[in-house]
Amino acid sequence: MNYSQFFAMLPEITLLAVFVTIFIFDLLATGRYRRIFHTLTILLMTAQIAICLKEVSTEQTLFGGMYYSNSMIAFMKSMLTFGALLVVLQAHRWLSTSHSYYKQGEFYVLLLSTLVGMYFMISARHFLLLFLGMELASLPLACLVAFDKYRHNSAEAGIKYILTSMFSSAIMLYGISFLYGTAGTLYFDDMATYITGSPMQTLAMVMFFAGLGFKISLVPFHLWTADSYQGAPTIVTAYLSVISKGAAVFTLFIILTKVFAPMTDEWQTMLYIVTVASITIANLFAIKQKNLKRFMAFSSISQAGYIMLAVISGTAQGMSAMVFYVMVYIVANLAIFGIIEALEKHYDNVELEHSHLNALYRSNPRLAFLMTLALFSLAGIPPFAGFFSKFFVFMSAFDAGFWVLVFIALINTVISLYYYLLIVKAMYITPNETPIPHIKCDSFTRISLGFCLMGIILLGICSFVYINIDRMAF
Amino acid sequence: MIVPAEFYLILATILFFIGVFGFFTRRNLISLLVSTELMLNAVDINFAVFNAYSHPEQLEGFFFTMFGIGIAAAETAVAIAIIINVFRNVKSIHIKNLRNLKH
């Protein structure tokens, strides 16, 4: 038998090698070797990013069309790995605490296995591979959400996540089974020729969309989001909110444009309603949240709605706008979660609320400044990357003819500015005699926050980033 | 005599919606898990039937069924582990005790 095809999918193989290395290291290493564990993981993941970036120049189809990789997909993989690396960098303090230091290896292994799942998800050109990738990405995530074994909220969030995840993947599979019944194949390319837009296929598409909509947490399928985000450990929330969402959005885009291309009118109508609902409802709910992580959950639902503006266009321009948006979203959101994680150092088992941030700038001027930049970027204020990403997303939807949708999204940007500025106001204006004492971040967190800061400032100004992404689209 | 495909599809649909109904009405975590298992099993029946009746020349549907059963087992294992963890923390697996996370 010829195994050369396995070695052709280099990023997956090397990531599996990293996974196995860390797993064995966790089993065997003792004493002083464990102290380099975190550094070792970071180095291996950096090497993994380099390998993914090397793959950008190749385009290949393997296993009779089940697996496909081109420059855009390889770039997306390296971006997801980079996001995961930022998360791991921020995790150092949390992993050194007394109740999780002995689970350090498990955290890396679970995180990397979700990453393998996401790789397969975005490379899949066959529904079976897509399904396996999705489950590989979501099952270990449930374990990560319930990672703090002795905390009630973590267990509660974990069970809510796994049950809703099973429910939605069952609905998605039911949809795929109807697609299979009508087309007789599970390959994306072959299936596209059998899609005619019959009622059964429309039903199948809606059910399939429900499964992915759950992972992206769009509005009718968002009810798990706030609870799981609040209960999960902050590091896991950060991972859940950007990386797993980014992979799911990319997959959705590929399937809508490849498989359901003949039904463009149907899914555009569907996405239209879902987009308006997610942006508006999430904004209204975010305004009244007091808990910071819950607030970020609703903010992420509304950001997912903005990403849908790029998906709805279904063009190459939409794809580059989407990838750019996800990239900017990764750095901005991880900056905020990194700061929340750093602040939680002083509040063991207390969930941070807006009022905890009062007058933060007096004791922690740098953290407050970075948080402000990240919030401005999420809201889309001009000099920062978030403005440009929102601009490209609006452009792509506008060029596809969705003027009203863009208008609604623009109004919602103003609403979102209000609740993002509430935090800035708490940090700079609200008087407080006893702000959080000065916090000294560990060096890993500093590196990660430094990357985020660079991303927020530079990604928008350096136009070659977007131009290069645009060149790779489709 | 051959049983028509519709019979199987109706069976799968009924099974699927019993699962959906159970998921929304039951108040015990184990029952919720059983309900989602019913839904996944309905999907497996669907795949097998479509393969056997509509596209018998290839085996893709049966393969999907086998992987589906495997994944469902993995999901159940993880869910049971988390349910045990919930029980250790809360001393109950009734949904009414899982109300910490809401505002």
mmCIF file of N, CA, C and O in Angstrom, chain A residues 84-177:
data_model
loop_
_atom_site.group_PDB
_atom_site.id
_atom_site.type_symbol
_atom_site.label_atom_id
_atom_site.label_comp_id
_atom_site.label_asym_id
_atom_site.label_seq_id
_atom_site.Cartn_x
_atom_site.Cartn_y
_atom_site.Cartn_z
ATOM 1 N N ALA A 84 -3.944 29.761 18.968
ATOM 2 C CA ALA A 84 -3.805 28.776 20.044
ATOM 3 C C ALA A 84 -2.521 29.019 20.820
ATOM 4 O O ALA A 84 -2.481 28.869 22.043
ATOM 5 N N LEU A 85 -1.463 29.420 20.098
ATOM 6 C CA LEU A 85 -0.192 29.715 20.766
ATOM 7 C C LEU A 85 -0.360 30.878 21.738
ATOM 8 O O LEU A 85 0.139 30.840 22.872
ATOM 9 N N LEU A 86 -1.086 31.929 21.289
ATOM 10 C CA LEU A 86 -1.321 33.065 22.192
ATOM 11 C C LEU A 86 -2.062 32.603 23.443
ATOM 12 O O LEU A 86 -1.739 33.014 24.568
ATOM 13 N N VAL A 87 -3.052 31.719 23.249
ATOM 14 C CA VAL A 87 -3.812 31.220 24.397
ATOM 15 C C VAL A 87 -2.898 30.461 25.346
ATOM 16 O O VAL A 87 -2.940 30.645 26.568
ATOM 17 N N VAL A 88 -2.031 29.592 24.773
ATOM 18 C CA VAL A 88 -1.120 28.813 25.628
ATOM 19 C C VAL A 88 -0.175 29.741 26.377
ATOM 20 O O VAL A 88 0.105 29.539 27.569
ATOM 21 N N LEU A 89 0.310 30.790 25.707
ATOM 22 C CA LEU A 89 1.198 31.743 26.375
ATOM 23 C C LEU A 89 0.517 32.363 27.590
ATOM 24 O O LEU A 89 1.119 32.529 28.648
ATOM 25 N N GLN A 90 -0.770 32.701 27.434
ATOM 26 C CA GLN A 90 -1.473 33.342 28.542
ATOM 27 C C GLN A 90 -1.799 32.372 29.663
ATOM 28 O O GLN A 90 -2.118 32.789 30.774
ATOM 29 N N ALA A 91 -1.731 31.061 29.358
ATOM 30 C CA ALA A 91 -2.203 30.075 30.330
ATOM 31 C C ALA A 91 -1.210 29.798 31.435
ATOM 32 O O ALA A 91 -1.518 29.053 32.352
ATOM 33 N N HIS A 92 -0.005 30.387 31.372
ATOM 34 C CA HIS A 92 1.051 29.976 32.285
ATOM 35 C C HIS A 92 0.667 30.130 33.754
ATOM 36 O O HIS A 92 0.839 29.222 34.557
ATOM 37 N N ARG A 93 0.105 31.291 34.118
ATOM 38 C CA ARG A 93 -0.220 31.512 35.528
ATOM 39 C C ARG A 93 -1.281 30.521 36.005
ATOM 40 O O ARG A 93 -1.151 29.913 37.056
ATOM 41 N N TRP A 94 -2.301 30.356 35.161
ATOM 42 C CA TRP A 94 -3.398 29.461 35.537
ATOM 43 C C TRP A 94 -2.902 28.022 35.690
ATOM 44 O O TRP A 94 -3.316 27.300 36.602
ATOM 45 N N LEU A 95 -1.976 27.610 34.813
ATOM 46 C CA LEU A 95 -1.492 26.233 34.885
ATOM 47 C C LEU A 95 -0.527 26.029 36.043
ATOM 48 O O LEU A 95 -0.253 24.889 36.409
ATOM 49 N N SER A 96 0.008 27.122 36.627
ATOM 50 C CA SER A 96 0.914 26.922 37.773
ATOM 51 C C SER A 96 0.186 26.953 39.106
ATOM 52 O O SER A 96 0.808 26.731 40.137
ATOM 53 N N THR A 97 -1.134 27.253 39.094
ATOM 54 C CA THR A 97 -1.836 27.276 40.371
ATOM 55 C C THR A 97 -1.967 25.855 40.921
ATOM 56 O O THR A 97 -1.866 24.885 40.190
ATOM 57 N N SER A 98 -2.226 25.781 42.242
ATOM 58 C CA SER A 98 -2.120 24.476 42.914
ATOM 59 C C SER A 98 -3.150 23.484 42.390
ATOM 60 O O SER A 98 -2.887 22.292 42.358
ATOM 61 N N HIS A 99 -4.346 23.961 41.972
ATOM 62 C CA HIS A 99 -5.353 22.979 41.569
ATOM 63 C C HIS A 99 -5.266 22.601 40.097
ATOM 64 O O HIS A 99 -6.056 21.804 39.624
ATOM 65 N N SER A 100 -4.340 23.173 39.338
ATOM 66 C CA SER A 100 -4.254 22.688 37.962
ATOM 67 C C SER A 100 -2.831 22.379 37.492
ATOM 68 O O SER A 100 -2.675 21.995 36.345
ATOM 69 N N TYR A 101 -1.815 22.510 38.366
ATOM 70 C CA TYR A 101 -0.471 22.275 37.831
ATOM 71 C C TYR A 101 -0.251 20.815 37.449
ATOM 72 O O TYR A 101 0.468 20.516 36.516
ATOM 73 N N TYR A 102 -0.946 19.891 38.167
ATOM 74 C CA TYR A 102 -0.746 18.483 37.819
ATOM 75 C C TYR A 102 -1.526 18.084 36.568
ATOM 76 O O TYR A 102 -1.370 16.989 36.068
ATOM 77 N N LYS A 103 -2.406 18.999 36.061
ATOM 78 C CA LYS A 103 -3.146 18.691 34.844
ATOM 79 C C LYS A 103 -2.583 19.436 33.637
ATOM 80 O O LYS A 103 -3.220 19.521 32.599
ATOM 81 N N GLN A 104 -1.376 19.997 33.808
ATOM 82 C CA GLN A 104 -0.782 20.828 32.764
ATOM 83 C C GLN A 104 -0.737 20.101 31.415
ATOM 84 O O GLN A 104 -1.192 20.619 30.398
ATOM 85 N N GLY A 105 -0.202 18.870 31.433
ATOM 86 C CA GLY A 105 -0.077 18.112 30.199
ATOM 87 C C GLY A 105 -1.418 17.847 29.552
ATOM 88 O O GLY A 105 -1.560 17.944 28.328
ATOM 89 N N GLU A 106 -2.422 17.533 30.374
ATOM 90 C CA GLU A 106 -3.752 17.275 29.825
ATOM 91 C C GLU A 106 -4.274 18.489 29.082
ATOM 92 O O GLU A 106 -4.901 18.368 28.030
ATOM 93 N N PHE A 107 -4.007 19.675 29.639
ATOM 94 C CA PHE A 107 -4.491 20.885 28.975
ATOM 95 C C PHE A 107 -3.895 21.003 27.577
ATOM 96 O O PHE A 107 -4.620 21.208 26.602
ATOM 97 N N TYR A 108 -2.560 20.837 27.462
ATOM 98 C CA TYR A 108 -1.932 20.956 26.137
ATOM 99 C C TYR A 108 -2.478 19.908 25.183
ATOM 100 O O TYR A 108 -2.779 20.195 24.020
ATOM 101 N N VAL A 109 -2.600 18.670 25.679
ATOM 102 C CA VAL A 109 -3.017 17.580 24.795
ATOM 103 C C VAL A 109 -4.433 17.811 24.286
ATOM 104 O O VAL A 109 -4.715 17.680 23.084
ATOM 105 N N LEU A 110 -5.336 18.209 25.197
ATOM 106 C CA LEU A 110 -6.716 18.453 24.766
ATOM 107 C C LEU A 110 -6.766 19.614 23.781
ATOM 108 O O LEU A 110 -7.459 19.560 22.757
ATOM 109 N N LEU A 111 -6.001 20.664 24.083
ATOM 110 C CA LEU A 111 -6.001 21.827 23.202
ATOM 111 C C LEU A 111 -5.504 21.462 21.807
ATOM 112 O O LEU A 111 -6.106 21.827 20.792
ATOM 113 N N LEU A 112 -4.412 20.675 21.764
ATOM 114 C CA LEU A 112 -3.862 20.328 20.453
ATOM 115 C C LEU A 112 -4.790 19.387 19.693
ATOM 116 O O LEU A 112 -4.886 19.470 18.472
ATOM 117 N N SER A 113 -5.506 18.503 20.415
ATOM 118 C CA SER A 113 -6.396 17.615 19.665
ATOM 119 C C SER A 113 -7.566 18.393 19.076
ATOM 120 O O SER A 113 -8.027 18.075 17.979
ATOM 121 N N THR A 114 -8.036 19.438 19.765
ATOM 122 C CA THR A 114 -9.068 20.254 19.115
ATOM 123 C C THR A 114 -8.494 20.941 17.887
ATOM 124 O O THR A 114 -9.175 21.096 16.881
ATOM 125 N N LEU A 115 -7.222 21.303 17.971
ATOM 126 C CA LEU A 115 -6.604 21.977 16.822
ATOM 127 C C LEU A 115 -6.512 21.029 15.625
ATOM 128 O O LEU A 115 -6.778 21.430 14.484
ATOM 129 N N VAL A 116 -6.171 19.752 15.875
ATOM 130 C CA VAL A 116 -6.152 18.769 14.782
ATOM 131 C C VAL A 116 -7.535 18.679 14.151
ATOM 132 O O VAL A 116 -7.687 18.660 12.926
ATOM 133 N N GLY A 117 -8.557 18.638 15.007
ATOM 134 C CA GLY A 117 -9.923 18.584 14.500
ATOM 135 C C GLY A 117 -10.234 19.763 13.605
ATOM 136 O O GLY A 117 -10.837 19.609 12.543
ATOM 137 N N MET A 118 -9.800 20.946 14.009
ATOM 138 C CA MET A 118 -10.087 22.129 13.189
ATOM 139 C C MET A 118 -9.340 22.082 11.868
ATOM 140 O O MET A 118 -9.855 22.509 10.837
ATOM 141 N N TYR A 119 -8.114 21.563 11.884
ATOM 142 C CA TYR A 119 -7.372 21.392 10.635
ATOM 143 C C TYR A 119 -8.179 20.540 9.659
ATOM 144 O O TYR A 119 -8.343 20.892 8.489
ATOM 145 N N PHE A 120 -8.686 19.408 10.172
ATOM 146 C CA PHE A 120 -9.443 18.517 9.285
ATOM 147 C C PHE A 120 -10.740 19.165 8.845
ATOM 148 O O PHE A 120 -11.185 18.977 7.718
ATOM 149 N N MET A 121 -11.343 19.933 9.749
ATOM 150 C CA MET A 121 -12.591 20.614 9.405
ATOM 151 C C MET A 121 -12.413 21.523 8.199
ATOM 152 O O MET A 121 -13.217 21.505 7.271
ATOM 153 N N ILE A 122 -11.350 22.348 8.216
ATOM 154 C CA ILE A 122 -11.236 23.322 7.130
ATOM 155 C C ILE A 122 -10.619 22.708 5.893
ATOM 156 O O ILE A 122 -10.740 23.271 4.818
ATOM 157 N N SER A 123 -9.968 21.529 6.019
ATOM 158 C CA SER A 123 -9.420 20.892 4.825
ATOM 159 C C SER A 123 -10.381 19.902 4.205
ATOM 160 O O SER A 123 -10.138 19.429 3.108
ATOM 161 N N ALA A 124 -11.463 19.559 4.903
ATOM 162 C CA ALA A 124 -12.318 18.471 4.450
ATOM 163 C C ALA A 124 -13.042 18.839 3.160
ATOM 164 O O ALA A 124 -13.495 19.957 2.984
ATOM 165 N N ARG A 125 -13.109 17.871 2.254
ATOM 166 C CA ARG A 125 -13.945 18.018 1.067
ATOM 167 C C ARG A 125 -14.898 16.834 0.972
ATOM 168 O O ARG A 125 -15.320 16.438 -0.091
ATOM 169 N N HIS A 126 -15.225 16.257 2.136
ATOM 170 C CA HIS A 126 -16.086 15.092 2.206
ATOM 171 C C HIS A 126 -16.809 15.193 3.546
ATOM 172 O O HIS A 126 -16.215 15.565 4.546
ATOM 173 N N PHE A 127 -18.119 14.887 3.557
ATOM 174 C CA PHE A 127 -18.883 15.148 4.776
ATOM 175 C C PHE A 127 -18.446 14.281 5.949
ATOM 176 O O PHE A 127 -18.556 14.696 7.096
ATOM 177 N N LEU A 128 -17.957 13.065 5.649
ATOM 178 C CA LEU A 128 -17.520 12.211 6.760
ATOM 179 C C LEU A 128 -16.310 12.811 7.464
ATOM 180 O O LEU A 128 -16.261 12.893 8.696
ATOM 181 N N LEU A 129 -15.345 13.275 6.650
ATOM 182 C CA LEU A 129 -14.143 13.879 7.233
ATOM 183 C C LEU A 129 -14.521 15.151 7.992
ATOM 184 O O LEU A 129 -14.003 15.429 9.076
ATOM 185 N N LEU A 130 -15.460 15.910 7.426
ATOM 186 C CA LEU A 130 -15.915 17.138 8.087
ATOM 187 C C LEU A 130 -16.536 16.818 9.440
ATOM 188 O O LEU A 130 -16.232 17.458 10.454
ATOM 189 N N PHE A 131 -17.370 15.789 9.455
ATOM 190 C CA PHE A 131 -18.048 15.407 10.702
ATOM 191 C C PHE A 131 -17.034 14.950 11.747
ATOM 192 O O PHE A 131 -17.090 15.372 12.912
ATOM 193 N N LEU A 132 -16.083 14.111 11.318
ATOM 194 C CA LEU A 132 -15.072 13.639 12.266
ATOM 195 C C LEU A 132 -14.254 14.808 12.796
ATOM 196 O O LEU A 132 -13.969 14.889 14.003
ATOM 197 N N GLY A 133 -13.888 15.732 11.915
ATOM 198 C CA GLY A 133 -13.121 16.900 12.350
ATOM 199 C C GLY A 133 -13.891 17.724 13.354
ATOM 200 O O GLY A 133 -13.361 18.153 14.378
ATOM 201 N N MET A 134 -15.189 17.924 13.077
ATOM 202 C CA MET A 134 -15.999 18.741 13.986
ATOM 203 C C MET A 134 -16.099 18.109 15.353
ATOM 204 O O MET A 134 -16.016 18.782 16.382
ATOM 205 N N GLU A 135 -16.284 16.790 15.380
ATOM 206 C CA GLU A 135 -16.400 16.130 16.682
ATOM 207 C C GLU A 135 -15.062 16.134 17.408
ATOM 208 O O GLU A 135 -15.008 16.321 18.619
ATOM 209 N N LEU A 136 -13.980 15.947 16.639
ATOM 210 C CA LEU A 136 -12.658 15.995 17.255
ATOM 211 C C LEU A 136 -12.390 17.383 17.819
ATOM 212 O O LEU A 136 -11.672 17.549 18.800
ATOM 213 N N ALA A 137 -12.983 18.403 17.198
ATOM 214 C CA ALA A 137 -12.784 19.761 17.707
ATOM 215 C C ALA A 137 -13.678 20.054 18.891
ATOM 216 O O ALA A 137 -13.328 20.867 19.734
ATOM 217 N N SER A 138 -14.863 19.439 18.972
ATOM 218 C CA SER A 138 -15.784 19.873 20.026
ATOM 219 C C SER A 138 -15.755 18.982 21.262
ATOM 220 O O SER A 138 -16.024 19.459 22.357
ATOM 221 N N LEU A 139 -15.433 17.683 21.122
ATOM 222 C CA LEU A 139 -15.424 16.830 22.326
ATOM 223 C C LEU A 139 -14.340 17.225 23.326
ATOM 224 O O LEU A 139 -14.626 17.398 24.511
ATOM 225 N N PRO A 140 -13.063 17.387 22.900
ATOM 226 C CA PRO A 140 -12.051 17.806 23.883
ATOM 227 C C PRO A 140 -12.358 19.186 24.452
ATOM 228 O O PRO A 140 -12.012 19.470 25.601
ATOM 229 N N LEU A 141 -13.043 20.030 23.646
ATOM 230 C CA LEU A 141 -13.399 21.358 24.168
ATOM 231 C C LEU A 141 -14.341 21.236 25.356
ATOM 232 O O LEU A 141 -14.244 22.015 26.313
ATOM 233 N N ALA A 142 -15.243 20.249 25.295
ATOM 234 C CA ALA A 142 -16.148 20.049 26.436
ATOM 235 C C ALA A 142 -15.340 19.690 27.678
ATOM 236 O O ALA A 142 -15.610 20.188 28.775
ATOM 237 N N CYS A 143 -14.311 18.821 27.493
ATOM 238 C CA CYS A 143 -13.456 18.484 28.646
ATOM 239 C C CYS A 143 -12.748 19.728 29.153
ATOM 240 O O CYS A 143 -12.587 19.910 30.363
ATOM 241 N N LEU A 144 -12.302 20.585 28.228
ATOM 242 C CA LEU A 144 -11.600 21.797 28.655
ATOM 243 C C LEU A 144 -12.533 22.728 29.415
ATOM 244 O O LEU A 144 -12.119 23.367 30.387
ATOM 245 N N VAL A 145 -13.784 22.827 28.956
ATOM 246 C CA VAL A 145 -14.727 23.712 29.646
ATOM 247 C C VAL A 145 -14.944 23.230 31.069
ATOM 248 O O VAL A 145 -15.021 24.025 32.005
ATOM 249 N N ALA A 146 -14.996 21.914 31.255
ATOM 250 C CA ALA A 146 -15.191 21.363 32.608
ATOM 251 C C ALA A 146 -13.861 21.079 33.283
ATOM 252 O O ALA A 146 -13.750 20.177 34.096
ATOM 253 N N PHE A 147 -12.827 21.848 32.958
ATOM 254 C CA PHE A 147 -11.470 21.511 33.386
ATOM 255 C C PHE A 147 -11.256 21.721 34.876
ATOM 256 O O PHE A 147 -10.535 20.952 35.506
ATOM 257 N N ASP A 148 -11.859 22.759 35.453
ATOM 258 C CA ASP A 148 -11.711 23.009 36.894
ATOM 259 C C ASP A 148 -12.635 22.058 37.646
ATOM 260 O O ASP A 148 -13.797 22.348 37.875
ATOM 261 N N LYS A 149 -12.077 20.926 38.069
ATOM 262 C CA LYS A 149 -12.916 19.832 38.558
ATOM 263 C C LYS A 149 -13.712 20.190 39.792
ATOM 264 O O LYS A 149 -14.802 19.703 40.001
ATOM 265 N N TYR A 150 -13.172 21.061 40.637
ATOM 266 C CA TYR A 150 -13.820 21.298 41.918
ATOM 267 C C TYR A 150 -14.626 22.595 41.926
ATOM 268 O O TYR A 150 -14.979 23.092 42.988
ATOM 269 N N ARG A 151 -14.873 23.144 40.782
ATOM 270 C CA ARG A 151 -15.649 24.382 40.736
ATOM 271 C C ARG A 151 -17.013 24.067 40.130
ATOM 272 O O ARG A 151 -17.116 23.521 39.037
ATOM 273 N N HIS A 152 -18.054 24.400 40.851
ATOM 274 C CA HIS A 152 -19.414 24.110 40.404
ATOM 275 C C HIS A 152 -19.683 24.681 39.014
ATOM 276 O O HIS A 152 -20.157 23.984 38.113
ATOM 277 N N ASN A 153 -19.340 25.971 38.830
ATOM 278 C CA ASN A 153 -19.681 26.633 37.575
ATOM 279 C C ASN A 153 -19.031 25.973 36.369
ATOM 280 O O ASN A 153 -19.605 25.912 35.295
ATOM 281 N N SER A 154 -17.792 25.478 36.562
ATOM 282 C CA SER A 154 -17.099 24.858 35.444
ATOM 283 C C SER A 154 -17.812 23.571 35.018
ATOM 284 O O SER A 154 -18.028 23.330 33.829
ATOM 285 N N ALA A 155 -18.202 22.755 36.001
ATOM 286 C CA ALA A 155 -18.914 21.516 35.680
ATOM 287 C C ALA A 155 -20.242 21.818 35.008
ATOM 288 O O ALA A 155 -20.627 21.177 34.023
ATOM 289 N N GLU A 156 -20.930 22.832 35.542
ATOM 290 C CA GLU A 156 -22.231 23.188 34.964
ATOM 291 C C GLU A 156 -22.075 23.661 33.522
ATOM 292 O O GLU A 156 -22.829 23.251 32.630
ATOM 293 N N ALA A 157 -21.066 24.503 33.278
ATOM 294 C CA ALA A 157 -20.829 24.973 31.918
ATOM 295 C C ALA A 157 -20.472 23.807 31.006
ATOM 296 O O ALA A 157 -20.935 23.729 29.862
ATOM 297 N N GLY A 158 -19.675 22.857 31.529
ATOM 298 C CA GLY A 158 -19.275 21.716 30.715
ATOM 299 C C GLY A 158 -20.458 20.878 30.289
ATOM 300 O O GLY A 158 -20.579 20.517 29.119
ATOM 301 N N ILE A 159 -21.369 20.586 31.208
ATOM 302 C CA ILE A 159 -22.497 19.725 30.846
ATOM 303 C C ILE A 159 -23.428 20.456 29.891
ATOM 304 O O ILE A 159 -23.978 19.867 28.958
ATOM 305 N N LYS A 160 -23.565 21.772 30.090
ATOM 306 C CA LYS A 160 -24.409 22.529 29.150
ATOM 307 C C LYS A 160 -23.798 22.517 27.761
ATOM 308 O O LYS A 160 -24.485 22.368 26.751
ATOM 309 N N TYR A 161 -22.469 22.648 27.706
ATOM 310 C CA TYR A 161 -21.809 22.666 26.409
ATOM 311 C C TYR A 161 -21.934 21.319 25.717
ATOM 312 O O TYR A 161 -22.320 21.248 24.552
ATOM 313 N N ILE A 162 -21.635 20.219 26.429
ATOM 314 C CA ILE A 162 -21.597 18.922 25.746
ATOM 315 C C ILE A 162 -22.990 18.500 25.310
ATOM 316 O O ILE A 162 -23.173 17.979 24.200
ATOM 317 N N LEU A 163 -24.014 18.774 26.118
ATOM 318 C CA LEU A 163 -25.353 18.335 25.721
ATOM 319 C C LEU A 163 -25.873 19.128 24.534
ATOM 320 O O LEU A 163 -26.416 18.564 23.587
ATOM 321 N N THR A 164 -25.690 20.457 24.556
ATOM 322 C CA THR A 164 -26.154 21.221 23.396
ATOM 323 C C THR A 164 -25.327 20.877 22.165
ATOM 324 O O THR A 164 -25.851 20.874 21.050
ATOM 325 N N SER A 165 -24.042 20.576 22.379
ATOM 326 C CA SER A 165 -23.206 20.217 21.239
ATOM 327 C C SER A 165 -23.680 18.905 20.609
ATOM 328 O O SER A 165 -23.767 18.780 19.386
ATOM 329 N N MET A 166 -24.027 17.913 21.443
ATOM 330 C CA MET A 166 -24.531 16.643 20.916
ATOM 331 C C MET A 166 -25.851 16.853 20.193
ATOM 332 O O MET A 166 -26.084 16.306 19.118
ATOM 333 N N PHE A 167 -26.711 17.659 20.796
ATOM 334 C CA PHE A 167 -28.013 17.925 20.193
ATOM 335 C C PHE A 167 -27.848 18.551 18.813
ATOM 336 O O PHE A 167 -28.445 18.114 17.834
ATOM 337 N N SER A 168 -26.974 19.566 18.738
ATOM 338 C CA SER A 168 -26.834 20.250 17.451
ATOM 339 C C SER A 168 -26.130 19.371 16.435
ATOM 340 O O SER A 168 -26.439 19.419 15.247
ATOM 341 N N SER A 169 -25.175 18.526 16.884
ATOM 342 C CA SER A 169 -24.521 17.699 15.868
ATOM 343 C C SER A 169 -25.478 16.608 15.388
ATOM 344 O O SER A 169 -25.389 16.181 14.235
ATOM 345 N N ALA A 170 -26.423 16.181 16.243
ATOM 346 C CA ALA A 170 -27.428 15.232 15.759
ATOM 347 C C ALA A 170 -28.299 15.871 14.692
ATOM 348 O O ALA A 170 -28.606 15.254 13.661
ATOM 349 N N ILE A 171 -28.679 17.135 14.913
ATOM 350 C CA ILE A 171 -29.490 17.827 13.898
ATOM 351 C C ILE A 171 -28.709 17.979 12.599
ATOM 352 O O ILE A 171 -29.217 17.752 11.503
ATOM 353 N N MET A 172 -27.424 18.309 12.738
ATOM 354 C CA MET A 172 -26.592 18.470 11.540
ATOM 355 C C MET A 172 -26.491 17.155 10.777
ATOM 356 O O MET A 172 -26.616 17.119 9.554
ATOM 357 N N LEU A 173 -26.295 16.043 11.515
ATOM 358 C CA LEU A 173 -26.178 14.743 10.853
ATOM 359 C C LEU A 173 -27.476 14.363 10.164
ATOM 360 O O LEU A 173 -27.463 13.764 9.090
ATOM 361 N N TYR A 174 -28.603 14.700 10.781
ATOM 362 C CA TYR A 174 -29.893 14.415 10.157
ATOM 363 C C TYR A 174 -29.975 15.143 8.810
ATOM 364 O O TYR A 174 -30.425 14.585 7.818
ATOM 365 N N GLY A 175 -29.497 16.388 8.807
ATOM 366 C CA GLY A 175 -29.454 17.136 7.540
ATOM 367 C C GLY A 175 -28.552 16.470 6.527
ATOM 368 O O GLY A 175 -28.922 16.302 5.364
ATOM 369 N N ILE A 176 -27.367 16.037 6.966
ATOM 370 C CA ILE A 176 -26.434 15.399 6.026
ATOM 371 C C ILE A 176 -27.043 14.111 5.473
ATOM 372 O O ILE A 176 -26.866 13.778 4.307
ATOM 373 N N SER A 177 -27.807 13.378 6.317
ATOM 374 C CA SER A 177 -28.373 12.127 5.830
ATOM 375 C C SER A 177 -29.368 12.397 4.702
ATOM 376 O O SER A 177 -29.425 11.642 3.727
#
